[in-house]
Short mmCIF file of C-alpha atoms and ligand atoms in Angstrom, two decimals:
data_model
loop_
_atom_site.label_atom_id
_atom_site.label_comp_id
_atom_site.label_asym_id
_atom_site.label_seq_id
_atom_site.Cartn_x
_atom_site.Cartn_y
_atom_site.Cartn_z
CA MET E 1 12.94 0.09 19.75
CA ARG E 2 13.83 -1.00 16.21
CA GLY E 3 12.24 -4.34 15.45
CA CYS E 4 10.90 -4.56 18.99
CA HIS E 5 7.53 -6.23 19.06
CA LEU E 6 6.36 -4.17 22.01
CA GLN E 7 6.11 -1.26 19.60
CA HIS E 8 2.59 -2.04 18.40
CA PRO E 9 2.08 -5.75 18.64
CA VAL E 10 -1.56 -6.25 17.74
CA PRO E 11 -1.75 -9.93 16.82
CA GLN E 12 -3.17 -10.79 13.41
CA PRO E 13 -6.27 -12.88 13.91
CA ASN E 14 -5.46 -16.34 12.61
CA THR E 15 -9.13 -16.96 12.02
CA LEU E 16 -9.06 -14.43 9.19
CA SER E 17 -6.43 -16.23 7.18
CA ASP E 18 -5.28 -19.78 6.77
CA LEU E 19 -2.26 -18.62 4.75
CA PRO E 20 1.29 -18.71 6.09
CA ALA E 21 1.52 -15.53 8.16
CA MET E 22 4.84 -14.53 6.63
CA PHE E 23 5.59 -11.88 4.07
CA ARG E 24 8.81 -12.08 2.07
CA CYS E 25 9.90 -8.62 1.09
CA GLY E 26 13.42 -8.50 -0.34
CA ARG E 27 15.89 -8.25 2.55
CA THR E 28 13.16 -8.67 5.18
CA LEU E 29 10.95 -11.59 6.13
CA PHE E 30 8.06 -10.10 8.08
CA ALA E 31 6.11 -12.23 10.53
CA LEU E 32 2.62 -10.80 10.13
CA ASP E 33 1.85 -11.02 13.85
CA ARG E 34 1.04 -7.30 14.15
CA PRO E 35 -0.07 -4.70 11.61
CA LEU E 36 2.87 -3.21 9.74
CA VAL E 37 2.99 0.49 8.99
CA MET E 38 4.01 1.64 5.51
CA GLY E 39 4.93 5.33 5.36
CA ILE E 40 4.24 7.27 2.16
CA VAL E 41 7.22 9.06 0.61
CA ASN E 42 6.11 11.04 -2.43
CA VAL E 43 8.82 12.33 -4.78
CA THR E 44 6.51 14.29 -7.04
CA PRO E 45 6.46 18.04 -7.56
CA ASP E 46 2.64 18.09 -7.35
CA SER E 47 1.31 15.68 -4.69
CA PHE E 48 -1.82 17.37 -3.40
CA SER E 49 -2.33 15.09 -0.41
CA ASP E 50 1.20 15.56 0.80
CA GLY E 51 2.92 18.59 -0.71
CA GLY E 52 5.56 18.34 -3.45
CA ARG E 53 9.02 16.95 -2.76
CA SER E 54 12.47 16.91 -4.33
CA PRO E 55 14.56 13.72 -3.91
CA ARG E 56 16.58 15.42 -1.14
CA GLN E 57 13.43 16.42 0.76
CA ALA E 58 11.99 12.95 0.24
CA ILE E 59 15.04 11.34 1.88
CA VAL E 60 14.72 13.62 4.92
CA HIS E 61 11.01 12.83 5.11
CA GLY E 62 11.62 9.08 4.77
CA LEU E 63 14.17 9.13 7.61
CA ALA E 64 11.65 10.95 9.82
CA LEU E 65 8.96 8.37 9.00
CA ARG E 66 11.38 5.57 9.89
CA GLU E 67 12.14 7.29 13.21
CA ALA E 68 8.40 7.49 13.81
CA GLY E 69 8.13 3.70 13.45
CA ALA E 70 7.52 2.90 9.78
CA ASP E 71 8.28 -0.72 8.92
CA ILE E 72 8.20 -0.03 5.18
CA LEU E 73 8.66 3.19 3.17
CA ASP E 74 6.69 3.48 -0.08
CA ILE E 75 8.58 5.70 -2.53
CA GLY E 76 6.43 7.10 -5.34
CA GLY E 77 7.74 9.11 -8.30
CA GLU E 78 4.59 9.02 -10.40
CA SER E 79 1.40 10.66 -9.22
CA THR E 80 -1.56 8.27 -9.55
CA ARG E 81 -4.15 10.84 -8.56
CA PRO E 82 -7.06 11.27 -10.95
CA GLY E 83 -6.04 13.35 -13.95
CA ALA E 84 -2.32 13.41 -13.10
CA ALA E 85 0.14 13.86 -15.96
CA ALA E 86 2.07 10.81 -17.17
CA VAL E 87 5.75 10.69 -16.21
CA SER E 88 8.47 9.26 -18.48
CA ILE E 89 10.58 6.29 -17.40
CA GLN E 90 13.67 8.47 -17.12
CA ALA E 91 11.90 11.20 -15.12
CA GLU E 92 10.48 8.61 -12.72
CA LEU E 93 13.92 7.00 -12.25
CA ASP E 94 15.55 10.41 -11.72
CA ARG E 95 13.12 10.96 -8.84
CA VAL E 96 13.08 7.50 -7.27
CA LEU E 97 16.67 6.17 -7.57
CA PRO E 98 18.36 8.86 -5.41
CA VAL E 99 15.72 8.35 -2.71
CA LEU E 100 16.16 4.58 -2.77
CA GLU E 101 19.90 5.10 -2.43
CA GLY E 102 19.51 7.64 0.39
CA LEU E 103 17.16 5.44 2.40
CA ARG E 104 18.85 2.14 1.61
CA ASP E 105 20.33 1.59 5.06
CA CYS E 106 17.70 3.32 7.20
CA GLY E 107 16.34 0.01 8.51
CA ALA E 108 12.93 0.08 6.83
CA ALA E 109 12.04 -2.14 3.89
CA LEU E 110 11.86 -0.01 0.74
CA SER E 111 8.84 -0.15 -1.56
CA VAL E 112 8.55 1.57 -4.93
CA ASP E 113 5.12 2.61 -6.19
CA THR E 114 5.33 2.12 -9.97
CA MET E 115 3.40 0.68 -12.91
CA LYS E 116 6.31 0.52 -15.37
CA PRO E 117 8.26 -2.71 -15.98
CA GLU E 118 11.42 -0.75 -16.89
CA VAL E 119 11.26 1.15 -13.61
CA MET E 120 10.63 -2.12 -11.74
CA ARG E 121 13.80 -3.68 -13.19
CA ALA E 122 15.92 -0.63 -12.44
CA VAL E 123 14.75 -0.20 -8.83
CA LEU E 124 15.13 -3.91 -8.10
CA ALA E 125 18.72 -3.70 -9.36
CA ALA E 126 19.15 -0.71 -7.01
CA GLY E 127 17.87 -2.71 -4.03
CA ALA E 128 14.11 -2.11 -3.74
CA ASP E 129 12.44 -4.67 -1.43
CA LEU E 130 8.85 -4.33 -2.64
CA ILE E 131 7.07 -3.31 -5.83
CA ASN E 132 3.72 -1.65 -5.21
CA ASP E 133 1.82 -1.66 -8.51
CA VAL E 134 -1.60 -0.03 -8.72
CA ARG E 135 -2.07 -1.97 -11.99
CA ALA E 136 -1.43 -5.33 -10.29
CA LEU E 137 1.36 -6.29 -12.75
CA GLN E 138 -1.01 -6.22 -15.75
CA THR E 139 1.31 -4.08 -17.90
CA PRO E 140 2.99 -6.31 -20.50
CA GLY E 141 6.41 -7.31 -19.14
CA ALA E 142 5.64 -6.47 -15.50
CA LEU E 143 5.31 -10.05 -14.22
CA GLU E 144 8.56 -10.95 -15.98
CA ALA E 145 10.31 -7.88 -14.55
CA VAL E 146 9.70 -8.97 -10.95
CA ALA E 147 9.51 -12.78 -11.13
CA GLY E 148 13.26 -13.44 -10.89
CA SER E 149 13.82 -11.38 -7.73
CA ASP E 150 12.72 -11.99 -4.13
CA CYS E 151 10.90 -8.69 -3.72
CA GLY E 152 7.47 -8.40 -2.14
CA LEU E 153 4.63 -7.44 -4.47
CA CYS E 154 1.44 -5.51 -3.86
CA LEU E 155 -1.35 -6.27 -6.34
CA MET E 156 -3.94 -3.49 -6.25
CA HIS E 157 -7.36 -3.23 -7.87
CA MET E 158 -8.06 -0.17 -9.98
CA ARG E 159 -11.06 0.36 -12.24
CA GLY E 160 -9.92 2.13 -15.39
CA GLU E 161 -6.78 4.27 -15.57
CA PRO E 162 -5.78 7.09 -13.21
CA ARG E 163 -7.00 9.51 -15.90
CA GLY E 164 -10.77 9.41 -15.78
CA MET E 165 -11.14 6.53 -13.31
CA GLN E 166 -13.38 8.57 -11.02
CA SER E 167 -15.93 9.43 -13.71
CA ASP E 168 -19.00 7.43 -12.76
CA PRO E 169 -17.51 4.01 -11.87
CA ARG E 170 -20.13 1.24 -11.86
CA TYR E 171 -20.14 -2.29 -10.52
CA GLY E 172 -22.77 -4.99 -10.17
CA ASP E 173 -21.35 -6.30 -6.88
CA VAL E 174 -18.19 -4.33 -6.10
CA VAL E 175 -16.86 -6.74 -3.46
CA ALA E 176 -17.39 -9.81 -5.65
CA GLU E 177 -15.76 -8.09 -8.64
CA VAL E 178 -12.71 -6.88 -6.72
CA VAL E 179 -12.31 -10.28 -4.99
CA ARG E 180 -12.44 -12.02 -8.36
CA PHE E 181 -9.92 -9.63 -9.93
CA LEU E 182 -7.45 -10.01 -7.05
CA ARG E 183 -7.79 -13.81 -7.04
CA GLU E 184 -7.02 -13.77 -10.78
CA ARG E 185 -3.97 -11.55 -10.32
CA VAL E 186 -2.66 -13.77 -7.49
CA GLU E 187 -3.14 -16.76 -9.79
CA ALA E 188 -1.29 -14.99 -12.64
CA ALA E 189 1.61 -14.21 -10.30
CA LEU E 190 1.80 -17.81 -9.07
CA GLN E 191 1.72 -19.02 -12.70
CA ALA E 192 4.65 -16.69 -13.45
CA GLY E 193 6.66 -18.53 -10.77
CA ILE E 194 6.26 -15.97 -7.97
CA ALA E 195 6.12 -17.49 -4.47
CA ARG E 196 2.84 -16.96 -2.61
CA GLU E 197 4.59 -15.54 0.44
CA ARG E 198 5.77 -12.57 -1.68
CA LEU E 199 2.22 -11.41 -2.43
CA LEU E 200 -0.02 -8.75 -0.93
CA ILE E 201 -3.42 -7.69 -2.23
CA ASP E 202 -5.16 -4.33 -1.98
CA PRO E 203 -8.77 -3.40 -2.86
CA GLY E 204 -7.53 0.01 -4.03
CA PHE E 205 -9.59 2.52 -2.06
CA GLY E 206 -10.49 5.50 -4.23
CA PHE E 207 -9.26 3.99 -7.48
CA GLY E 208 -12.37 4.00 -9.67
CA LYS E 209 -14.80 3.75 -6.75
CA THR E 210 -17.57 5.88 -5.30
CA LEU E 211 -17.97 6.42 -1.54
CA GLU E 212 -20.52 3.62 -1.48
CA HIS E 213 -18.09 1.24 -3.20
CA ASN E 214 -15.28 2.21 -0.82
CA ILE E 215 -17.49 1.58 2.22
CA ALA E 216 -18.55 -1.85 0.94
CA LEU E 217 -14.90 -2.79 0.29
CA PHE E 218 -13.78 -1.52 3.69
CA LYS E 219 -16.38 -3.62 5.46
CA ALA E 220 -15.33 -6.64 3.39
CA LEU E 221 -11.64 -6.46 4.42
CA PRO E 222 -11.88 -9.74 6.40
CA GLU E 223 -13.02 -11.47 3.21
CA PHE E 224 -9.96 -10.17 1.32
CA ALA E 225 -7.67 -11.36 4.12
CA HIS E 226 -8.58 -14.95 3.22
CA ILE E 227 -6.97 -14.53 -0.22
CA ALA E 228 -3.60 -13.03 0.81
CA PRO E 229 -2.27 -10.50 3.35
CA VAL E 230 -4.03 -7.19 2.75
CA LEU E 231 -2.53 -3.73 2.35
CA ALA E 232 -5.05 -0.98 3.11
CA GLY E 233 -4.52 2.59 1.92
CA VAL E 234 -7.12 5.11 3.08
CA SER E 235 -4.87 7.82 4.55
CA ARG E 236 -6.21 11.35 3.79
CA LYS E 237 -8.29 10.06 0.89
CA SER E 238 -11.46 11.65 -0.46
CA MET E 239 -13.67 8.97 1.09
CA LEU E 240 -12.63 10.33 4.52
CA GLY E 241 -13.36 13.86 3.31
CA GLN E 242 -16.79 12.76 2.09
CA ILE E 243 -17.61 11.21 5.47
CA THR E 244 -16.23 14.01 7.67
CA GLY E 245 -16.64 17.05 5.42
CA ARG E 246 -12.96 17.92 5.97
CA PRO E 247 -10.39 19.06 3.36
CA VAL E 248 -7.29 16.96 2.70
CA GLY E 249 -5.19 18.90 5.22
CA ALA E 250 -7.57 18.16 8.11
CA ARG E 251 -8.07 14.42 7.85
CA LEU E 252 -5.62 13.20 10.50
CA ALA E 253 -8.18 11.93 13.00
CA ALA E 254 -10.24 10.32 10.24
CA SER E 255 -7.13 8.67 8.79
CA VAL E 256 -5.99 7.26 12.13
CA ALA E 257 -9.49 6.00 12.97
CA ALA E 258 -9.77 4.31 9.57
CA ALA E 259 -6.30 2.75 9.93
CA LEU E 260 -7.24 1.23 13.30
CA LEU E 261 -10.48 -0.14 11.89
CA ALA E 262 -8.65 -1.62 8.91
CA ALA E 263 -6.22 -3.32 11.31
CA ARG E 264 -9.15 -4.69 13.33
CA ARG E 265 -10.58 -6.08 10.13
CA GLY E 266 -7.38 -7.98 9.43
CA ALA E 267 -5.32 -5.62 7.25
CA ALA E 268 -1.67 -6.72 7.48
CA ILE E 269 -0.15 -3.44 6.27
CA LEU E 270 -1.44 0.11 6.70
CA ARG E 271 -0.27 2.62 4.08
CA VAL E 272 -0.25 6.02 5.80
CA HIS E 273 1.11 9.54 5.66
CA ASP E 274 1.01 10.08 9.44
CA VAL E 275 3.22 7.27 10.72
CA GLY E 276 3.84 8.45 14.30
CA ASP E 277 0.16 9.07 15.02
CA THR E 278 -0.82 5.71 13.53
CA VAL E 279 1.85 3.86 15.54
CA ASP E 280 0.60 5.54 18.76
CA ALA E 281 -3.00 4.59 17.98
CA LEU E 282 -1.98 0.97 17.33
CA LYS E 283 -0.18 0.86 20.68
CA ILE E 284 -3.32 2.11 22.43
CA MET E 285 -5.49 -0.40 20.61
CA ASN E 286 -3.10 -3.17 21.52
CA VAL E 287 -3.04 -2.40 25.22
CA LEU E 288 -6.56 -1.07 25.81
CA GLY E 289 -8.48 -2.78 23.02
CA ASP E 290 -10.38 -6.03 23.15
CA PRO E 291 -8.36 -9.16 22.58
CA GLN E 292 -8.85 -10.37 19.01
C1 YH5 Y 301 -3.30 2.53 -2.22
O1 YH5 Y 301 -4.40 2.72 -1.70
N1 YH5 Y 301 -2.81 4.88 -3.09
S1 YH5 Y 301 -1.58 6.96 -4.37
C2 YH5 Y 301 -5.52 11.11 -2.74
C3 YH5 Y 301 -5.50 11.61 -1.44
C4 YH5 Y 301 -4.71 11.04 -0.49
C5 YH5 Y 301 -3.92 9.97 -0.83
C6 YH5 Y 301 -7.28 13.15 -1.78
N2 YH5 Y 301 -0.88 4.35 -4.05
C7 YH5 Y 301 -2.57 3.56 -2.89
O2 YH5 Y 301 -2.34 7.82 -1.59
N3 YH5 Y 301 -0.83 2.00 -3.44
C8 YH5 Y 301 -1.78 5.33 -3.80
O3 YH5 Y 301 -6.23 12.70 -1.02
C9 YH5 Y 301 -1.36 3.25 -3.48
N4 YH5 Y 301 -2.74 1.30 -2.23
C10 YH5 Y 301 -1.54 1.03 -2.82
N5 YH5 Y 301 -1.07 -0.22 -2.77
C11 YH5 Y 301 -3.06 7.81 -3.85
C12 YH5 Y 301 -3.04 8.32 -2.45
C13 YH5 Y 301 -3.91 9.46 -2.13
C14 YH5 Y 301 -4.73 10.05 -3.08
#
């Protein structure tokens, strides 16, 4: 079934975006004619949403996510959860590079979740297809680190820094502020010589936002889809716990429901822990759901 469009072919509504419906992502050129599934592969000893993982365990997990239908695997060696300890460049590379190597030929596009320009350069040299930066390439040197390659790029909004970002975030109009920020970051990337078809944007659910902010952003997903293809990451997050009252280990149904709704609102890529369940739900939506 690899690459077969019968897998979960929910068409992207053209009405939501007048941009070329193509996403250039290193070795792969994705036609955004169905939602893509990005599986989360943490390589951190302390991930509390997902358990801790050594590089060897992360490779096994990544292969399982690919088998379950992941189009992209997002490898993360630095925890971005609130209050997480900083990781050195070398420690992050020691975690991520073996996993990149081990998953290189699994068939999925490989994303690396990093904020550090030095890590970006090293993983691109090692064959990463996508750089997923929760700081939207604002770190000095980050735009330059990625501009000369053909990797995909995810520009995410975060208010503040992972440390302390959840302490009383305030916005005047959260949707307007996040839209403006992401438009500015897309503009900065274009100015740095990065092709538009390499760019994704992400409102950054849970990154310096209250439940109310996250709800407003979720409902505004169609508005974001006018700017660039949208990556939505809500899997197992606190906002789902706040709505359902469930702890992180019991948020599967909430995560799948939210992923489907994000797809219906025009998200191009769904970043999830539970790939197989999300792929099944997308198949059901495609066959039994309303035409877009
Ligand atoms: C994202 O949204 N998120 S890391 C806490 C959880 C569950 C999950 C309380 N990297 C995003 O996944 N990159 C992360 O339970 C991301 N978009 C993009 N582009 C946080 C995470 C998580 C945190």
